[in-house]
Coordinates of C-alpha atoms in Angstrom, one line a residue:
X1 CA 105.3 112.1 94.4
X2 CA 105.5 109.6 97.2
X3 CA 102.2 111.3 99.1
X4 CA 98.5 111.2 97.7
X5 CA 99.0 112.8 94.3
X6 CA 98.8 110.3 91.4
X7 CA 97.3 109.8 88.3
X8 CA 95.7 106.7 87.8
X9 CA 96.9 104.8 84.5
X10 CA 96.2 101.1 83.5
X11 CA 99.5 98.7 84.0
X12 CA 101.4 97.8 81.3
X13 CA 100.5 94.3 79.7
X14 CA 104.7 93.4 79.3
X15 CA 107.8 94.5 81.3
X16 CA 110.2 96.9 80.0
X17 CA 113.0 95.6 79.2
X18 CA 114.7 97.0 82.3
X19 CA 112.4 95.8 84.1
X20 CA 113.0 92.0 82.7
X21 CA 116.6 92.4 82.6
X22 CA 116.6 93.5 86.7
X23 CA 114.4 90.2 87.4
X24 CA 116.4 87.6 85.3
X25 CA 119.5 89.1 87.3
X26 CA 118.1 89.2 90.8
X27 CA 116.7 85.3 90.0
X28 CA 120.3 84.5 88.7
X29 CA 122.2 86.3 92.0
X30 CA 119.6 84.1 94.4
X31 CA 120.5 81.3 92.8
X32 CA 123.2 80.9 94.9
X33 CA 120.6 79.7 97.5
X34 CA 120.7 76.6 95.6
X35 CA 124.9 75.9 96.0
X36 CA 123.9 73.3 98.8
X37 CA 122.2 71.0 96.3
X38 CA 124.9 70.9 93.9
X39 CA 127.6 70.6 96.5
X40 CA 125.8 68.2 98.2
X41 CA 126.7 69.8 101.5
X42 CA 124.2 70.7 104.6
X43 CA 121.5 74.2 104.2
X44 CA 123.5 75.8 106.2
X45 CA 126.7 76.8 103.7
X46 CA 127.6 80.2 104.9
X47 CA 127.2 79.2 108.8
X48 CA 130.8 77.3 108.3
X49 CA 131.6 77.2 104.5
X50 CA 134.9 75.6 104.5
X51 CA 137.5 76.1 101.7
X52 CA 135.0 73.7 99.5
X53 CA 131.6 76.3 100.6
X54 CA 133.9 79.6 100.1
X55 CA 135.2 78.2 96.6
X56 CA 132.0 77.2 95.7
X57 CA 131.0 81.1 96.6
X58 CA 133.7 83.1 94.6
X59 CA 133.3 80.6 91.3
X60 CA 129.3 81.5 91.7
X61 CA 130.1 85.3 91.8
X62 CA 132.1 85.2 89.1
X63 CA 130.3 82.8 86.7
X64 CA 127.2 85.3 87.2
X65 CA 128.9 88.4 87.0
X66 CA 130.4 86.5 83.6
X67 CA 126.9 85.7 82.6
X68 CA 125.8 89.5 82.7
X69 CA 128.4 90.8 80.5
X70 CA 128.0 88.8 77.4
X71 CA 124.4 88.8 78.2
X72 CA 123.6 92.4 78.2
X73 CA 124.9 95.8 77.1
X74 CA 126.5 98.5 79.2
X75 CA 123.3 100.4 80.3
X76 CA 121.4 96.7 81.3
X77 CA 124.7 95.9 82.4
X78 CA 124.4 98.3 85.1
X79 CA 120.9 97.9 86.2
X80 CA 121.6 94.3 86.4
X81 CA 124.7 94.3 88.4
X82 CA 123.1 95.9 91.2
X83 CA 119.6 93.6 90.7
X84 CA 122.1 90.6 91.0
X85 CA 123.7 91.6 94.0
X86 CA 120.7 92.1 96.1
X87 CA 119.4 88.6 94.4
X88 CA 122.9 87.4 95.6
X89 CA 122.1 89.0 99.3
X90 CA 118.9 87.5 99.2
X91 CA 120.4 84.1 98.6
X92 CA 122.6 84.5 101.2
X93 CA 120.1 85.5 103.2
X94 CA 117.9 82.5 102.4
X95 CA 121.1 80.0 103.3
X96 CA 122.0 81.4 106.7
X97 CA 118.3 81.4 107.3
X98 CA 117.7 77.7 106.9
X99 CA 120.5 77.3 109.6
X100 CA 120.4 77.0 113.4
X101 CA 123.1 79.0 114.3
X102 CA 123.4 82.6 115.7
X103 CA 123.1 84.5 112.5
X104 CA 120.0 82.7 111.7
X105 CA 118.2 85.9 112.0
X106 CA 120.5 87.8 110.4
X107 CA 119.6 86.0 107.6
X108 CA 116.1 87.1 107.6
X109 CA 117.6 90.3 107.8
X110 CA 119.5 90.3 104.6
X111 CA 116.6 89.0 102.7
X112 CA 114.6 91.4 104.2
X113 CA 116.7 94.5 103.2
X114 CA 117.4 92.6 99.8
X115 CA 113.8 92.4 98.7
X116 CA 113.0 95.6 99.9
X117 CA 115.9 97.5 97.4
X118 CA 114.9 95.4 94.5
X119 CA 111.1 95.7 95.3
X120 CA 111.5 99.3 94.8
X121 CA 113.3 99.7 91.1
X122 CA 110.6 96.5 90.1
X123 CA 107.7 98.5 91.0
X124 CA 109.1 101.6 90.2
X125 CA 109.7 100.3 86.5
X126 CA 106.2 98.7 86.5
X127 CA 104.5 102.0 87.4
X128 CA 106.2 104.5 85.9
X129 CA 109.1 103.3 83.7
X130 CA 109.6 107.3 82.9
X131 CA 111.3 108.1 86.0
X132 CA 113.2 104.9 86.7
X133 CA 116.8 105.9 86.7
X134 CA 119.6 103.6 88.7
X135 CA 118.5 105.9 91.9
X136 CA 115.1 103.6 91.8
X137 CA 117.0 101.1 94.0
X138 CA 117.5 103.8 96.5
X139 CA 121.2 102.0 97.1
X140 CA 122.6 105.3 97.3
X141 CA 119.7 106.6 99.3
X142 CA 121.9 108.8 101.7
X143 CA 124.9 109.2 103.5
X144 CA 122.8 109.0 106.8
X145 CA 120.7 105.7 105.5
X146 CA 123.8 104.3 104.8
X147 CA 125.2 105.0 108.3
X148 CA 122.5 103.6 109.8
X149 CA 122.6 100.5 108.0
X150 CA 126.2 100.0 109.0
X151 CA 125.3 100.8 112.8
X152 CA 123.2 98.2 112.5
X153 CA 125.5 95.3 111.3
X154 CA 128.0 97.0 114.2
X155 CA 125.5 96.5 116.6
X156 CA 125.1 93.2 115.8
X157 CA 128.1 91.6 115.3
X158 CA 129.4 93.0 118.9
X159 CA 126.2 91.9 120.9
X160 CA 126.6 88.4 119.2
X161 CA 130.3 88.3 120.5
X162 CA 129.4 89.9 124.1
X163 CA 126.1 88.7 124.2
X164 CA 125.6 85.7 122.8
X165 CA 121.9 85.1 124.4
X166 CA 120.2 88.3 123.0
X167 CA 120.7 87.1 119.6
X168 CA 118.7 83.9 120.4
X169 CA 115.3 85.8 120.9
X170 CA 113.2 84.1 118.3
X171 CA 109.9 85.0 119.4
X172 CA 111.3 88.9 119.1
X173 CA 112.8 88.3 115.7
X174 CA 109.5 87.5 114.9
X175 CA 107.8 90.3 115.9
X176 CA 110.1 92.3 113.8
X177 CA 109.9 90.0 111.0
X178 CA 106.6 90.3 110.6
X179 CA 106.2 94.6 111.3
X180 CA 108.9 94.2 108.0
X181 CA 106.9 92.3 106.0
X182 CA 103.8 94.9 107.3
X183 CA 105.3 97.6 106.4
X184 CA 107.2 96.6 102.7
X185 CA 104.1 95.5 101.9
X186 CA 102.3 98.5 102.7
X187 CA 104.2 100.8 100.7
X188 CA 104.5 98.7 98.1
X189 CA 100.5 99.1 98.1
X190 CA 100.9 102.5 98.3
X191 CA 103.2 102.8 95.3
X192 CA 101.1 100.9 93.2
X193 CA 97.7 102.8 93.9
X194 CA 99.7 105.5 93.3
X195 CA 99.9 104.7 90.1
X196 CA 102.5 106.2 87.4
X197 CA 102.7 109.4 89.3
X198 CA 104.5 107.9 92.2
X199 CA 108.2 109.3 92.3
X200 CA 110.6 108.5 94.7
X201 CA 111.5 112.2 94.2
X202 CA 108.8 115.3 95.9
X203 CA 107.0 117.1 92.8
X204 CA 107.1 120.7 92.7
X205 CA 105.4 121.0 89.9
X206 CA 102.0 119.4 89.1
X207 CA 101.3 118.0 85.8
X208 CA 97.7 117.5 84.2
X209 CA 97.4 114.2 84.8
X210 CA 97.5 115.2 88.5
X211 CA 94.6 113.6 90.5
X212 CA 94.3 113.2 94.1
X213 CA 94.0 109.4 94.9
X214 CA 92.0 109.1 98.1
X215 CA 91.2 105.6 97.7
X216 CA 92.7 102.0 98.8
X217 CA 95.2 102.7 101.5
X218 CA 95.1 106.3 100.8
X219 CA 91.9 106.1 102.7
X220 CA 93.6 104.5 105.5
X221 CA 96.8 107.3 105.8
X222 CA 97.7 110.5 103.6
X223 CA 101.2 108.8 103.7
X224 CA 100.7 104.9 103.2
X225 CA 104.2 104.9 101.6
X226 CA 106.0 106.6 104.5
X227 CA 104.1 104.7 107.4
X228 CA 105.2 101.5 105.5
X229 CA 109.4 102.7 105.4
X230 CA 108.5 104.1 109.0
X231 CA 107.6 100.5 110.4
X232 CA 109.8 98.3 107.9
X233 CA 113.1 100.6 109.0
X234 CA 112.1 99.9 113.0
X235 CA 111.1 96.0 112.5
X236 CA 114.7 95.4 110.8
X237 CA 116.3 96.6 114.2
X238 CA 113.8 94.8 116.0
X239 CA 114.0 91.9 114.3
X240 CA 117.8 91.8 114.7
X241 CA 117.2 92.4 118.5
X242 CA 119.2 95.9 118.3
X243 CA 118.1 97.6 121.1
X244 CA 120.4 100.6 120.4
X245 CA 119.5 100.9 117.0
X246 CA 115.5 100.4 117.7
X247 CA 115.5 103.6 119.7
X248 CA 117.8 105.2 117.2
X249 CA 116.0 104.4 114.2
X250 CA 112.7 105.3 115.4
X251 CA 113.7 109.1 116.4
X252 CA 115.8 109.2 113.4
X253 CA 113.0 107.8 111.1
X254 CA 110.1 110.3 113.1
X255 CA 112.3 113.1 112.5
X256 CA 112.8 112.6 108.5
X257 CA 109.4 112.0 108.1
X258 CA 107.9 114.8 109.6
X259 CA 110.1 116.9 107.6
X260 CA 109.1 115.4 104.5
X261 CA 105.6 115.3 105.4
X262 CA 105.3 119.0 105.7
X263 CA 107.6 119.7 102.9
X264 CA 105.3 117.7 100.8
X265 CA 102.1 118.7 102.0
X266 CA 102.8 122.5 101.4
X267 CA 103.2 121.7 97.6
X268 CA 99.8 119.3 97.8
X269 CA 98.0 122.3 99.4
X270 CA 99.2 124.2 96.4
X271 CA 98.3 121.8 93.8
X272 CA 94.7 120.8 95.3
X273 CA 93.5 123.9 97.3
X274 CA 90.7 123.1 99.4
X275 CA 90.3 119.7 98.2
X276 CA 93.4 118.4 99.9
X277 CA 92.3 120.1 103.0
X278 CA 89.8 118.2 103.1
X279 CA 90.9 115.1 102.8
X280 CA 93.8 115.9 105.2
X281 CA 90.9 116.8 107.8
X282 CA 89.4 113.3 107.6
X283 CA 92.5 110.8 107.1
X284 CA 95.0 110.9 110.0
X285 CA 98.9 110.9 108.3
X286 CA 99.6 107.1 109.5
X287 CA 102.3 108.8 111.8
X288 CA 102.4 108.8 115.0
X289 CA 102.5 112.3 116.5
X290 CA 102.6 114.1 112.9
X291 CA 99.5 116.1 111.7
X292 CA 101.3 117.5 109.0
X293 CA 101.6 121.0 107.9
X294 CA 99.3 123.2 109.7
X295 CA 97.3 125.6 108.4
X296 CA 96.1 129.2 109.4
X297 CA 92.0 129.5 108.9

């Protein structure tokens, strides 16, 4: 449950193997950050990559992908696939950073969005290896995620071309840079205090193992996790400079949360009674403008 409910279990000592396969893969994708040095050409590859940068590209993608087949069996396969294209996104990411053109920022972006995916099935398979499934790298979180994601690249691309200037706003870029890394690392924090319990899925039914973690920054929101995806979602668009998407992505993001937050407090007021109460009277949700479920005394 992605709320307050966890079980608090010691970490493993090792990674699964999933969980060592995903890493070698998203280290072997990123490695195409490295392309420069071997082709001896200028940081900034993708900016103007040439029939020598976009040849270099495709013989990368396909060495890796190579790599991955005789390296592992169907079911790694497919966890490390998806672990070494958003390693591969993140390299990208980290080459059109190190340029000085107009996508420079967009290259914080990618690596931004990168990390965050492959942050989640990591820490997912670190805390509760049980529930880790392909879904951990919430790739396929929605239709509507998805749609937003795309708006975003839209946006973009035809404010770049229109308006070249707006793009250029590094002190902005900045902000937003920085409420991403806020905010990733804020859930991440959550997820781990969490604990094994923590399920990218609402729990309807609570186990014995069920405690209700107030502590760490569950004693700064009841929804650490959420107010983390809440501000990392907005800081993307702000750090792109998407003023379209930066009002659109904070009433669409408001909205889904305080949906999910009642949803999941109803079942939290049923699996700790009183206790939960309690704890929802003294620690604000992290939210602005959401209370939470209310409740008739």
């Amino acid at each position: 449950m992605a709320a307050a409910a966890a079980a608090a279990r010691p970490w493993r000592g090792r990674l699964s193997r999933e969980a060592r396969a995903s890493l070698a893969a998203f280290l072997l994708g990123a490695s195409v950050a490295a392309l420069p040095v071997a082709l001896g050409s200028p940081p900034a590859l993708l900016a103007s990559p040439g029939l020598r940068g976009r040849l270099a590209l495709a013989l990368h993608v396909a060495g890796v992908n190579a790599a991955l087949l005789l390296l592992y069996p169907r079911p790694l396969y497919k966890i490390a696939v998806r672990a070494c294209f958003l390693g591969f996104a993140f390299g990208c990411g980290l080459l059109l950073s190190a340029g000085r053109s107009a996508w420079r920022h967009f290259g914080w972006y990618m690596c931004s969005l990168s990390l965050f995916h492959y942050s989640e099935y990591l820490v997912t398979a670190i805390n509760n290896p049980r529930s880790l499934s392909l879904d951990s790298f919430l790739l396929n979180h929605s239709f509507e995620y998805n749609l937003a994601a795309l708006s975003s690249w839209v946006e973009f691309t035809l404010e770049k071309l229109l308006f070249p200037e707006l793009k250029q706003i590094t002190w902005l870029s900045t902000v937003g840079l920085l409420m991403v890394i806020f905010g990733d690392c804020l859930r991440k924090a959550a997820m781990l205090t969490a604990g094994s319990n923590f399920n990218h899925i609402v729990q309807n039914e609570k186990s014995d193992t069920h405690t209700l973690v107030t502590s760490g920054v569950y004693g700064w929101f009841r929804h650490p996790s959420y107010v983390g995806w809440f501000y990392w979602s907005i800081g993307t668009q702000v750090l792109l400079c998407n003023p379209i998407c930066v009002v659109g992505y904070a009433l669409a993001s408001w909205r889904f949360f305080r949906e999910r937050i009642e949803e999941e407090e109803i079942t939290l007021i049923h699996f700790f009674g009183e206790e939960y109460l309690e704890y929802k009277r003294k620690v604000p949700s992290g939210l602005p403008f959401i209370k939470g479920v209310k409740v008739e005394l």
